[in-house]
XYZ file of C-alpha atoms in Angstrom:
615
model
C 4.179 35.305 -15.322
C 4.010 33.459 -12.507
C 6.341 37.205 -10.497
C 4.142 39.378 -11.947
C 0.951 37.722 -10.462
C 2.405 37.563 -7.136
C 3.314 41.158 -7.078
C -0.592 41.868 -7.454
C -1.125 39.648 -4.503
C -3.172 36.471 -6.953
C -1.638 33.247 -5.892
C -0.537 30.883 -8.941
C 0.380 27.517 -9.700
C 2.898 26.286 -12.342
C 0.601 22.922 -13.438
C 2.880 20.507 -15.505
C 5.551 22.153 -16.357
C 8.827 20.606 -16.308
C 10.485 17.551 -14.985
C 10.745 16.920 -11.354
C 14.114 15.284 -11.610
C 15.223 19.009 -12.397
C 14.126 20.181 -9.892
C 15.334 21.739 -6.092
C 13.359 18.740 -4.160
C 15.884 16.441 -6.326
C 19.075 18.434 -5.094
C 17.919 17.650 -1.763
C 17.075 14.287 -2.075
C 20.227 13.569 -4.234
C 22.272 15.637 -1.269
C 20.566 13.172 1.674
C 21.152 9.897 0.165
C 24.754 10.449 -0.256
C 25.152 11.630 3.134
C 23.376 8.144 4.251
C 25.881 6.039 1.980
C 29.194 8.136 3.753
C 28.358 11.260 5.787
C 31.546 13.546 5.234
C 31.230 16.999 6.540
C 31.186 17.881 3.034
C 27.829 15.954 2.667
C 26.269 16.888 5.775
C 27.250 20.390 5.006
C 25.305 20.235 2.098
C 22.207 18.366 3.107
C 21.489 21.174 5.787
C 21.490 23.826 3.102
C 18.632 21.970 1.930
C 14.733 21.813 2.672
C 15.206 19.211 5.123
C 17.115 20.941 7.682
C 16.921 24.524 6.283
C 20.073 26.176 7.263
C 20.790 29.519 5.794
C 24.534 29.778 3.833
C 25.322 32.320 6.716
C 24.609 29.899 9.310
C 26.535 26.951 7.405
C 29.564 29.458 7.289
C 29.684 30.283 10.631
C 29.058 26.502 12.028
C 31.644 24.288 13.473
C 32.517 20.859 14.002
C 30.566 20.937 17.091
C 27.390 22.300 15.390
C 27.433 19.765 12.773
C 26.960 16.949 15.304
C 23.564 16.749 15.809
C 23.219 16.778 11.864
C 25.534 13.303 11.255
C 23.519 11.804 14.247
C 20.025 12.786 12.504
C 21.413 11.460 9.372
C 22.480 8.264 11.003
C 19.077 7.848 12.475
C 16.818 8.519 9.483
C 19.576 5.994 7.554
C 18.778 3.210 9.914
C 15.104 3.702 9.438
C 15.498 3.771 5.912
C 16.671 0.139 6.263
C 14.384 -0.845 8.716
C 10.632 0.890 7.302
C 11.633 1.235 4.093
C 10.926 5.159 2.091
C 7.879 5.663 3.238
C 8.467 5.268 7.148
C 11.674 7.547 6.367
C 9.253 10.284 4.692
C 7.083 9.815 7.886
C 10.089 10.185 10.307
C 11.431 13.212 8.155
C 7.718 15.015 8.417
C 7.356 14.043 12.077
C 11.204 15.282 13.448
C 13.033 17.712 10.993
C 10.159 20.219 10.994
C 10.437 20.159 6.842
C 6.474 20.828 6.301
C 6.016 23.639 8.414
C 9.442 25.457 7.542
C 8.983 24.938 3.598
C 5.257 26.220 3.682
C 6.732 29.310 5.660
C 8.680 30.262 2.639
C 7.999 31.877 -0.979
C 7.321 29.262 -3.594
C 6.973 26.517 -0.194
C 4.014 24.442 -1.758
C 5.880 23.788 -4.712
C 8.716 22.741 -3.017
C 6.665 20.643 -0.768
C 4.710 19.241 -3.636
C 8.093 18.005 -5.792
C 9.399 16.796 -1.851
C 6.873 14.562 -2.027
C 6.669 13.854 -5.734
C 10.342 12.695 -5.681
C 9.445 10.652 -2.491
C 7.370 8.057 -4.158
C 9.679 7.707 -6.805
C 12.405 6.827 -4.776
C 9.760 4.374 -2.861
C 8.981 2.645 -6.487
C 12.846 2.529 -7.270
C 13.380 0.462 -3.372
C 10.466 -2.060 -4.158
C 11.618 -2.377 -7.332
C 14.877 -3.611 -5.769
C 17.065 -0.918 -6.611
C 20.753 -1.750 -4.426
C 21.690 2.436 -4.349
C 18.963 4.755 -4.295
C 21.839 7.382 -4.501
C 23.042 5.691 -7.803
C 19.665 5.507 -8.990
C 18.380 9.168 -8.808
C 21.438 10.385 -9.807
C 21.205 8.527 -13.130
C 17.503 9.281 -13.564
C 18.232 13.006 -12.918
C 21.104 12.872 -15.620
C 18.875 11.501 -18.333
C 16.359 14.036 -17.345
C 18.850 16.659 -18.191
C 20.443 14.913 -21.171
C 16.860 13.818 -22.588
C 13.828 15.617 -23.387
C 11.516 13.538 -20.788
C 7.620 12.863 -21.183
C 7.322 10.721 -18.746
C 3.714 11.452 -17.147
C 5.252 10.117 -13.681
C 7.920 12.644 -14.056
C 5.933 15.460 -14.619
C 5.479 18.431 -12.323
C 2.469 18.364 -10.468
C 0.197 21.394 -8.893
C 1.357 22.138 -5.725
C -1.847 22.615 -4.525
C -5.906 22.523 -5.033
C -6.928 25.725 -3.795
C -8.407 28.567 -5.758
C -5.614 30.158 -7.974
C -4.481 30.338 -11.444
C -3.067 28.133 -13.182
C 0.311 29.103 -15.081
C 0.754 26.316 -18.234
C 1.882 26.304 -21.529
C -0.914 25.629 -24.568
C 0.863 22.365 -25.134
C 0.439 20.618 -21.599
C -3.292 22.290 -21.499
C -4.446 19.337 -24.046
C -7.456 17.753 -22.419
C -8.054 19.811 -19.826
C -10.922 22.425 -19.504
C -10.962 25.613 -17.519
C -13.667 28.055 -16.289
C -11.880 31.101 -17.918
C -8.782 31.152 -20.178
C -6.065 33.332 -20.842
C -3.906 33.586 -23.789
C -1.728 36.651 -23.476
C 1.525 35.126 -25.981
C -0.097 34.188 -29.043
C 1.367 36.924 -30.977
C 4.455 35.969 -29.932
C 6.910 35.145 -32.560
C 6.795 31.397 -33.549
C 9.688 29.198 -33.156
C 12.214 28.680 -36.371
C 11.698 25.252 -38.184
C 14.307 22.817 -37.081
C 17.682 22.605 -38.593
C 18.788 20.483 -40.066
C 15.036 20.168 -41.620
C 12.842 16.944 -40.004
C 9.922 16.639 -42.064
C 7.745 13.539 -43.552
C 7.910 13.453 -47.298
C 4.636 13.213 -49.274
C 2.492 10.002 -48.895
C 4.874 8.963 -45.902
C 4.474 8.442 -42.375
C 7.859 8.396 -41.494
C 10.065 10.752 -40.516
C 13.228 11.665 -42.221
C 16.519 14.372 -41.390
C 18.186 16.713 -44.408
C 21.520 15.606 -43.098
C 23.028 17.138 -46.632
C 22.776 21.182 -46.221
C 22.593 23.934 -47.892
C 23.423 23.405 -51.644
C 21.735 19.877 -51.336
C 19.456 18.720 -53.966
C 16.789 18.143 -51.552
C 17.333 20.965 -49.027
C 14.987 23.650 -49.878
C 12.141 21.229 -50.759
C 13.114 19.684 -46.908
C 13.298 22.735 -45.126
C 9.802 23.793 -47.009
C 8.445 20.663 -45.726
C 10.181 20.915 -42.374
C 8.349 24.907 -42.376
C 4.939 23.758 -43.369
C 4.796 20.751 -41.033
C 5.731 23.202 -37.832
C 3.176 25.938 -39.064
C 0.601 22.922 -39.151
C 1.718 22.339 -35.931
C 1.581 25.683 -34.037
C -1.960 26.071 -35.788
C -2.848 23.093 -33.532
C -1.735 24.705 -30.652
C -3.588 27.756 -31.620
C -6.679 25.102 -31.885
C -6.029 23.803 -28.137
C -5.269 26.787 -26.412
C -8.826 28.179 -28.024
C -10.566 25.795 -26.736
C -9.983 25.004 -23.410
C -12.463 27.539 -21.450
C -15.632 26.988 -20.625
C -16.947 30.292 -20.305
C -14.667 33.252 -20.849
C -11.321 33.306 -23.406
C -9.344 36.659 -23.573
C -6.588 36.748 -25.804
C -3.842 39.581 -26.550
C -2.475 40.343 -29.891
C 0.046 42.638 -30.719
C 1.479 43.970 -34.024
C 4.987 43.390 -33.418
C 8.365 42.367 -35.518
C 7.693 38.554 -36.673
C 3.798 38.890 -35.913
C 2.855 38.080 -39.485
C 3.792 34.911 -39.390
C 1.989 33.775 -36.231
C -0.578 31.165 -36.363
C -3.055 33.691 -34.151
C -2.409 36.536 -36.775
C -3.364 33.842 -39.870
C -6.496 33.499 -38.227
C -7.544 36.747 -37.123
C -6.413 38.056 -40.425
C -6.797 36.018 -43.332
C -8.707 36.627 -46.322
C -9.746 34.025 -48.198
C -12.637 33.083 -46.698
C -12.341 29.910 -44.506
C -8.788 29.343 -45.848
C -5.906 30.448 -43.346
C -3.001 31.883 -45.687
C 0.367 30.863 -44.697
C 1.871 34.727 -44.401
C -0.032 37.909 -43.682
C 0.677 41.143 -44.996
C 0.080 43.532 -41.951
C -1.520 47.239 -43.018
C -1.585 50.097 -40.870
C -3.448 49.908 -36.863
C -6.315 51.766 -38.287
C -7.182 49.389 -41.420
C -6.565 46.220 -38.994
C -9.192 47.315 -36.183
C -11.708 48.491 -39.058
C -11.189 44.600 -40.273
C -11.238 43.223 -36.794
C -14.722 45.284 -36.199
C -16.294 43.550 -39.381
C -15.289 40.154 -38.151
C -16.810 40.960 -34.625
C -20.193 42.847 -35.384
C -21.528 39.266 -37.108
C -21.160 38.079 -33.164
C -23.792 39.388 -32.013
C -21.708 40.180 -28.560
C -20.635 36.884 -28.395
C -16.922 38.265 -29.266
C -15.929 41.670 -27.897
C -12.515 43.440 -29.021
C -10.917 46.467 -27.572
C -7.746 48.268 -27.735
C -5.423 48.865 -24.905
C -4.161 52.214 -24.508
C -3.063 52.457 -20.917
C -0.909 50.776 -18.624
C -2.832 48.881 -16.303
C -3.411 50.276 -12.819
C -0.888 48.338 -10.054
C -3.911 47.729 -7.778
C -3.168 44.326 -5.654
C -5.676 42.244 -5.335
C -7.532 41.456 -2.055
C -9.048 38.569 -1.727
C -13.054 38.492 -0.356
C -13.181 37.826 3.203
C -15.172 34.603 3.779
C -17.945 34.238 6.009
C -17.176 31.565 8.767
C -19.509 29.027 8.427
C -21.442 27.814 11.482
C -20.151 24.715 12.857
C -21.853 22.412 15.024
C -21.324 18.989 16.201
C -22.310 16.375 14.062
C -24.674 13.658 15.030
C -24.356 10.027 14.177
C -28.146 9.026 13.999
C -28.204 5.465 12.469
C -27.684 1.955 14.554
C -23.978 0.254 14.596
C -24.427 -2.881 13.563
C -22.130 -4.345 16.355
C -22.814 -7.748 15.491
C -21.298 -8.569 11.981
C -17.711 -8.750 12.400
C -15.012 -10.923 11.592
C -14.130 -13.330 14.668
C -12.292 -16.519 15.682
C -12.523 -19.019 17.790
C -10.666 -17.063 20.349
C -12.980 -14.306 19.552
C -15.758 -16.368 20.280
C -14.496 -17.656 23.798
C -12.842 -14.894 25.188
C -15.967 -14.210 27.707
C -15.067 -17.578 29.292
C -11.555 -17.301 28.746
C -11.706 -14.022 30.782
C -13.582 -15.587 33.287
C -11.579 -18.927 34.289
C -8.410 -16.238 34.484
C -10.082 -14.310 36.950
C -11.140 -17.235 38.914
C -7.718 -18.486 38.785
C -5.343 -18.312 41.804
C -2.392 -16.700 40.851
C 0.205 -19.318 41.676
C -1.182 -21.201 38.300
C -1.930 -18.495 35.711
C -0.352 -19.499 32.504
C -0.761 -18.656 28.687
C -2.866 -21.932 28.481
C -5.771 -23.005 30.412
C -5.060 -24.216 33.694
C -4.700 -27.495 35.232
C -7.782 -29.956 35.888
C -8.562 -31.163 38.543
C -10.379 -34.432 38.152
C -11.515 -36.614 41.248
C -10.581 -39.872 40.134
C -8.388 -42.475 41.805
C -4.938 -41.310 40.730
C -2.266 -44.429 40.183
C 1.166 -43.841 40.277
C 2.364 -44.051 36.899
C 5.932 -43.191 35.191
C 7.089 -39.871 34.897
C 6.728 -38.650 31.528
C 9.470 -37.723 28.680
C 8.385 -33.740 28.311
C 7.919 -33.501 31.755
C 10.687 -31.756 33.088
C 9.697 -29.254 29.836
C 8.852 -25.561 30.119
C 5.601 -25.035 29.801
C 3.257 -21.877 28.302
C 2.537 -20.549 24.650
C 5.881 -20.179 23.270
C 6.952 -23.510 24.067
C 3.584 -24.535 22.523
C 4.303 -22.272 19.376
C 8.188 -24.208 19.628
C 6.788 -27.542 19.110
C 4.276 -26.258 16.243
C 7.418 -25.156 14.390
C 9.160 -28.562 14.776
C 6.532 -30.618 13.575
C 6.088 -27.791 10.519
C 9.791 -28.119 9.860
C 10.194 -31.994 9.709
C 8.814 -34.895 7.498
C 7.713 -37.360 10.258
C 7.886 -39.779 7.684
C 11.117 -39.411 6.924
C 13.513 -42.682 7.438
C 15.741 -40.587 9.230
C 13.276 -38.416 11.253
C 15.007 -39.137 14.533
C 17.980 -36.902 13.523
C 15.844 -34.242 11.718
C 13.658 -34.076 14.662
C 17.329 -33.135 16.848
C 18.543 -30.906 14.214
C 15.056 -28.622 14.171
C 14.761 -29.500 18.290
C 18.203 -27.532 17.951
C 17.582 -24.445 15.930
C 14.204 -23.967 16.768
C 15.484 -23.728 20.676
C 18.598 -21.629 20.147
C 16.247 -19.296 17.769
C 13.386 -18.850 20.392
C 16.295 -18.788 23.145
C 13.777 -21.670 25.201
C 15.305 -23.038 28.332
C 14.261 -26.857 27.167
C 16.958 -28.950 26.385
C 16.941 -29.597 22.784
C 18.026 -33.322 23.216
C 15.491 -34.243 25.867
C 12.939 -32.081 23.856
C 13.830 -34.500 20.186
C 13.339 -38.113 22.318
C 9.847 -37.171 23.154
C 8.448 -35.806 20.267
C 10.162 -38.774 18.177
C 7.976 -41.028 20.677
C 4.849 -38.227 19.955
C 5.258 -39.384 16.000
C 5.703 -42.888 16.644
C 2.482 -43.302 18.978
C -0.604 -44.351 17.580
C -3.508 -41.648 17.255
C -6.027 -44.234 17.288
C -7.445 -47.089 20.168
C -5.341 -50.003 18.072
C -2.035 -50.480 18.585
C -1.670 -50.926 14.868
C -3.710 -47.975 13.612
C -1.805 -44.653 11.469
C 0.862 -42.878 13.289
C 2.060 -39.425 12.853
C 5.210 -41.101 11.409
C 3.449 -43.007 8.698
C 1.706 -39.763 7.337
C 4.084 -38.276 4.690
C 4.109 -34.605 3.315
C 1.702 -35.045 0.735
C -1.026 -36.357 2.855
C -1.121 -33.378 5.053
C -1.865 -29.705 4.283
C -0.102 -27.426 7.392
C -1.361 -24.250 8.562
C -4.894 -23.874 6.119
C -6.125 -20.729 6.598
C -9.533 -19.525 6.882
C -11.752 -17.387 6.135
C -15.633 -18.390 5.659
C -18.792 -16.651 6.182
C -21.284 -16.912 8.760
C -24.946 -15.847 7.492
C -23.212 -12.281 6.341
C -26.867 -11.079 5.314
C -28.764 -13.187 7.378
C -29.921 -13.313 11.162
C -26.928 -13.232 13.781
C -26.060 -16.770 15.209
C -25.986 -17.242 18.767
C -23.036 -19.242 19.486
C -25.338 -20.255 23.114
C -27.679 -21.833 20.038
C -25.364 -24.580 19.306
C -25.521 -25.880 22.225
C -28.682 -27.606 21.039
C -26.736 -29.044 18.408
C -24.549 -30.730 20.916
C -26.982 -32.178 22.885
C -28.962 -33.398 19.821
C -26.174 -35.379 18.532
C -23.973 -36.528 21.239
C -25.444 -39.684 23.042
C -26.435 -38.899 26.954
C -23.907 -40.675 28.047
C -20.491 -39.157 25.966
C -17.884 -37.789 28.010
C -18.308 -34.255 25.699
C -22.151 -33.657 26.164
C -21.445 -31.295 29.229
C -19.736 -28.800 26.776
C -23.617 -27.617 26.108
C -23.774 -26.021 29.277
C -20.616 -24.478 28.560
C -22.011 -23.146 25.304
C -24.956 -22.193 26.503
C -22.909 -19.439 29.217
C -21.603 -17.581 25.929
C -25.009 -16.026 26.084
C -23.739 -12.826 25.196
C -21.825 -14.156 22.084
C -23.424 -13.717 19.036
C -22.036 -12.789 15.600
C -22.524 -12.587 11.773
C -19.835 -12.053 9.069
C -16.667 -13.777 8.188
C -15.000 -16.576 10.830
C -11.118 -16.855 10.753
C -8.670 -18.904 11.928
C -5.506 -21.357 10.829
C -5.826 -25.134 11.458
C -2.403 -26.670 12.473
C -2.939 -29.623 10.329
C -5.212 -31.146 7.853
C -4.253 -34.922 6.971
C -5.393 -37.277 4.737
C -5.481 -40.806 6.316
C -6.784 -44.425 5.251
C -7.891 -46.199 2.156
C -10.480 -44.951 1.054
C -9.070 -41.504 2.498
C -10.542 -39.758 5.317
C -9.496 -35.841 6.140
C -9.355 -34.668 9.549
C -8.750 -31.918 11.823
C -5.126 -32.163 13.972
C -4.626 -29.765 16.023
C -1.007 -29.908 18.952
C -1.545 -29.389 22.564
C 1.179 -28.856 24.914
C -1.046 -28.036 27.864
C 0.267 -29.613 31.292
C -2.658 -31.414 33.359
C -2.727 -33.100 36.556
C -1.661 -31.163 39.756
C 1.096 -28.274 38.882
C 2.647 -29.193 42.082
C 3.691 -33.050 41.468
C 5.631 -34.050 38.526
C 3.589 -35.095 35.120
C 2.831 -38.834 34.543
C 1.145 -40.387 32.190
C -2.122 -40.840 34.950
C -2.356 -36.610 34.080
C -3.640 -37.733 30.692
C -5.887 -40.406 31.520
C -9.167 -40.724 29.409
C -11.208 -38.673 31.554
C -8.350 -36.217 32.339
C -8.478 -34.878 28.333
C -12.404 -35.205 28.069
C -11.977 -32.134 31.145
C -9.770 -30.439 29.261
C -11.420 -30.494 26.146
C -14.516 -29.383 27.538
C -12.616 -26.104 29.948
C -10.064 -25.330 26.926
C -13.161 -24.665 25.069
C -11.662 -27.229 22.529
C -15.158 -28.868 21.348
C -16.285 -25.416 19.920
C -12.636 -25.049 18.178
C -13.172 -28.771 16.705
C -16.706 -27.868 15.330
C -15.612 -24.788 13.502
C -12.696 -25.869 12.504
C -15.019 -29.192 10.826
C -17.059 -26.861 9.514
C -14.330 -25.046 7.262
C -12.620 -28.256 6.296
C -16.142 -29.509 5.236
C -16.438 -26.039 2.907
C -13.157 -25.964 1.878
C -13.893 -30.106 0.936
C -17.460 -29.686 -1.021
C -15.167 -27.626 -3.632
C -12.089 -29.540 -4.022
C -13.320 -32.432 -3.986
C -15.076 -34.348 -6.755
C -18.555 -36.156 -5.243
C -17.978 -35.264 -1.895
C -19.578 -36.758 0.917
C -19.237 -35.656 4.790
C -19.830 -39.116 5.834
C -17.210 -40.685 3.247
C -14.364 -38.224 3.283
C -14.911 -36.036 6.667
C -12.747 -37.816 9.260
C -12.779 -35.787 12.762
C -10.468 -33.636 14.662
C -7.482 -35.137 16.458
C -6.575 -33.516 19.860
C -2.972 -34.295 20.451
C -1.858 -33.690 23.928
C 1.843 -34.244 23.331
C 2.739 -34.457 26.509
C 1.228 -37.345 27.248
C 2.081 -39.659 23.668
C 4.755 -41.714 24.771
């Protein structure tokens, strides 16, 4: 059908019909993944035959060696992305490189073969998620059932190749559920299919389905086979239902008086005789006395139903399709407000105005990852040089020490040699110049310092796993239908509740610079640790700073992270903001885990650990 509609020129679609596994698109997919498991000649040879590469037999015969190269180091290639981005980043190298799209549409039948490309493609991408350890092994087995088993699989069906206007080639059974504009119907009086043998059939009052395994001169046979016949007639009747009632408009249908016709569910119809009953045979009469009774069962219509009889051959006029009438384009304009203001930020986000800034302002002999040096004019005292201070500096050291403390259970009796251990894989990993050993003796002395004024008070080491929650994850939102928040506006808020005289209160005018930041939506970030600490238990904020202060050019004592020294740095690292957002979500993420919560019982603070300087 599909032929003789393209030698008129009307385009066609086969719409599920089939199995895909049978299909050309599986040949070729079959033929790549064995050349990525071992790429013989023989395999490459017969992947380039197919749509990927598109090679003609005549140019595969006259190819040598040398010609094939390029072909095993394209295989090689797509077989290392394959491992690398998975099926779907292969299909997207294979569209991008080999051409396959463009060469395939060039060619009779191309959107089909296209559409089953693809089809195939996301089958093999549900077999690799799935885990499957040879995607060779695995679509060759699925395309052997295919062809051992009859397969209804809907995944497995063919689909339409495409969505443009053309007809739709599909047989009466797949047409169930759907609805069409106009149907035709031109093999109903085709000669209906023999009842199975040996007979399957359901005997009376039964719903289940039984096989005349005895034959003929059985007992049961001929009452089988007559159940077997009636149950298939019932059958093709209900096709002869569906496929008459799938248009929503216009339904031609052919009949022809032909060898076998009589016993066609379309000739029961047209011709029975006892009134609404459909008789199982039909005894055909001559052409005249069948139109006279076809024009008695059409007048009562009323036009509805029209019948005529086709002398002629049909005339072999192609079609030509209407030439459409370009529309007029013209730039479209995009007339309503962005609403640049809700967003999803972070703290970094929020600061990178200032951030931007201080770099700018920075001499170039200090730039680093983190913010740079203080300078504070206080009386400096010489004081011992520090453990970390012959340390590397910048964010991946920072992000080095982060993993550490994630790795190890400070509490742990034997933290000194699990610190080493991580100290040594996390270097050798992140290929850091520090030296491991020197790098495990200070941050052993970093757990064991206290993070409070009294020499007694809670130490990193006497805060076990299950007091601490590592890396929580944020994501809270910030008046999402309500007025933007200036984050210059909480400036106020620092002022209002820091005394005159605390070291932080200058952060306001810090704040109040951001004029330009303002935001509404969702607020993100990750805090490095939330710990539980003290009886009744208190929750704060910990967050690990590696930043080196004091004068780059002098070695690091512990004077660099005097008092006064960190209250500078908390203030130009923009680390007050960071410590009142990052409150805020541990006070959300607080009022719903915890029973009777109260800020001023359970909400701790923030802990700034400069590392460098806990010795």
């Amino acid at each position: 059908m599909r032929a003789a509609l393209s030698v008129r020129n009307v385009p066609s679609v086969t719409g599920r019909t089939g199995n895909v596994l049978l299909s050309e698109a599986a040949d070729a997919w079959l033929a790549l993944l064995a050349a990525f498991e071992y790429a013989s000649p023989r395999r490459v040879r017969a992947v380039a035959l197919t749509a990927f590469f598109g090679w003609t037999a005549a140019q595969l015969s006259a190819a040598t060696d040398d010609d094939l190269l390029p072909l095993f180091e394209t295989i090689a290639e797509w077989a290392d992305t394959l491992a690398a981005e998975g099926v779907a980043g292969l299909w997207t190298t294979i569209e991008q490189t080999s051409g396959v799209t463009r060469r395939t549409l060039g060619t009779e039948g191309g959107e089909r073969l296209l559409t089953d490309l693809g089809h195939i493609t996301e089958m093999i991408h549900t077999a690799h998620r799935a885990g499957a350890l040879s995607l060779h092994g695995w679509l060759l087995s699925a395309v052997q059932q295919a062809a051992e088993h009859e397969d209804d699989d809907e995944e497995r069906a063919r689909r339409l190749e495409t969505d443009s206007d053309a007809v739709q080639v599909l047989t009466a059974h797949a047409s169930k559920g759907l609805e069409f504009g106009v149907v035709l119907c031109p093999f109903l009086w085709n000669k209906s299919p023999a009842p199975s043998n040996p007979p399957v059939f359901h005997p009376a009052g039964s719903d289940r389905r039984f096989i005349e395994v005895g034959g003929h001169g059985s007992p049961r046979h001929d009452e089988a086979t007559e159940l077997a016949a009636t149950e298939s007639a019932a059958e093709e009747m209900r096709l002869l239902y569906v496929a008459l009632t799938r248009a929503r408009h216009h339904t031609a249908v052919w009949w022809a008086c032909v060898d076998g016709t009589e016993t066609t569910p379309l000739t029961r119809f047209l011709f029975r005789r006892n009134g609404d009953t459909i008789d199982d045979n039909v005894k055909l009469v001559s052409d005249e006395r069948l139109w006279g009774y076809l024009d008695r069962r059409v007048t009562p219509a009323g036009g509805v139903i029209a019948h005529r009889l086709l002398t002629d051959r049909p005339d072999e006029t192609r079609w030509d399709p209407p030439t459409p009438t370009p529309p007029t384009l013209e730039s479209a304009r995009f007339g309503r407000p962005i609403d640049t203001d809700w967003t999803r930020t972070s703290f970094s986000g929020l600061t990178a105005e200032s951030r931007h800034a201080a770099h700018v302002d920075t001499p170039a002999s200090v730039k680093t990852d983190e913010p740079e040096p203080i300078d504070v004019e206080e009386p400096v005292t010489i004081s011992p040089e520090l453990p970390m201070a012959s340390l590397p500096g910048g964010a991946a050291f920072g992000s080095l020490v982060h993993a550490v403390f994630e790795d190890v259970d400070l509490a742990a009796d034997d933290r000194a040699d699990r610190i080493l251990e991580a100290c040594r894989l996390r270097v050798a990993s992140a290929g850091s110049t520090a030296d491991p050993e020197v790098l495990a003796s200070a941050l052993l002395a970093v757990a064991e310092t206290p993070l409070f004024a009294e020499p007694t008070s809670t130490r990193l080491a006497d805060i076990g796993r299950k007091d601490q929650l590592v890396e929580m994850i944020f994501d809270l939102p910030v008046s999402p239908e309500g007025p933007t928040v200036p984050v210059a506006g909480m400036a106020e808020l620092v002022e209002r509740h820091l005394p005159t005289d605390h070291p932080l209160r200058p952060y306001a005018d810090r704040l109040r610079a951001l004029s330009r930041t303002r935001f509404r939506g969702f607020l993100t970030g990750a805090i490095d640790a939330t710990v539980r600490i003290g009886d009744p238990a208190r929750f704060w904020i910990m967050d690990y700073k590696t930043n080196r202060l004091g004068d780059p050019s002098r070695t690091l004592t512990i004077d660099d992270y005097r008092p006064a020294a960190l209250d500078e740095a908390m203030i130009h690292g923009d680390y007050v903001l960071q410590s009142l957002l990052y409150q805020v979500a541990l006070h959300r993420y607080l009022g719903v885990r915890l029973p009777d919560y109260r800020p001023d019982t359970h909400l701790g603070g923030s802990l700034y650990l400069f590392v460098r300087g806990m010795t």
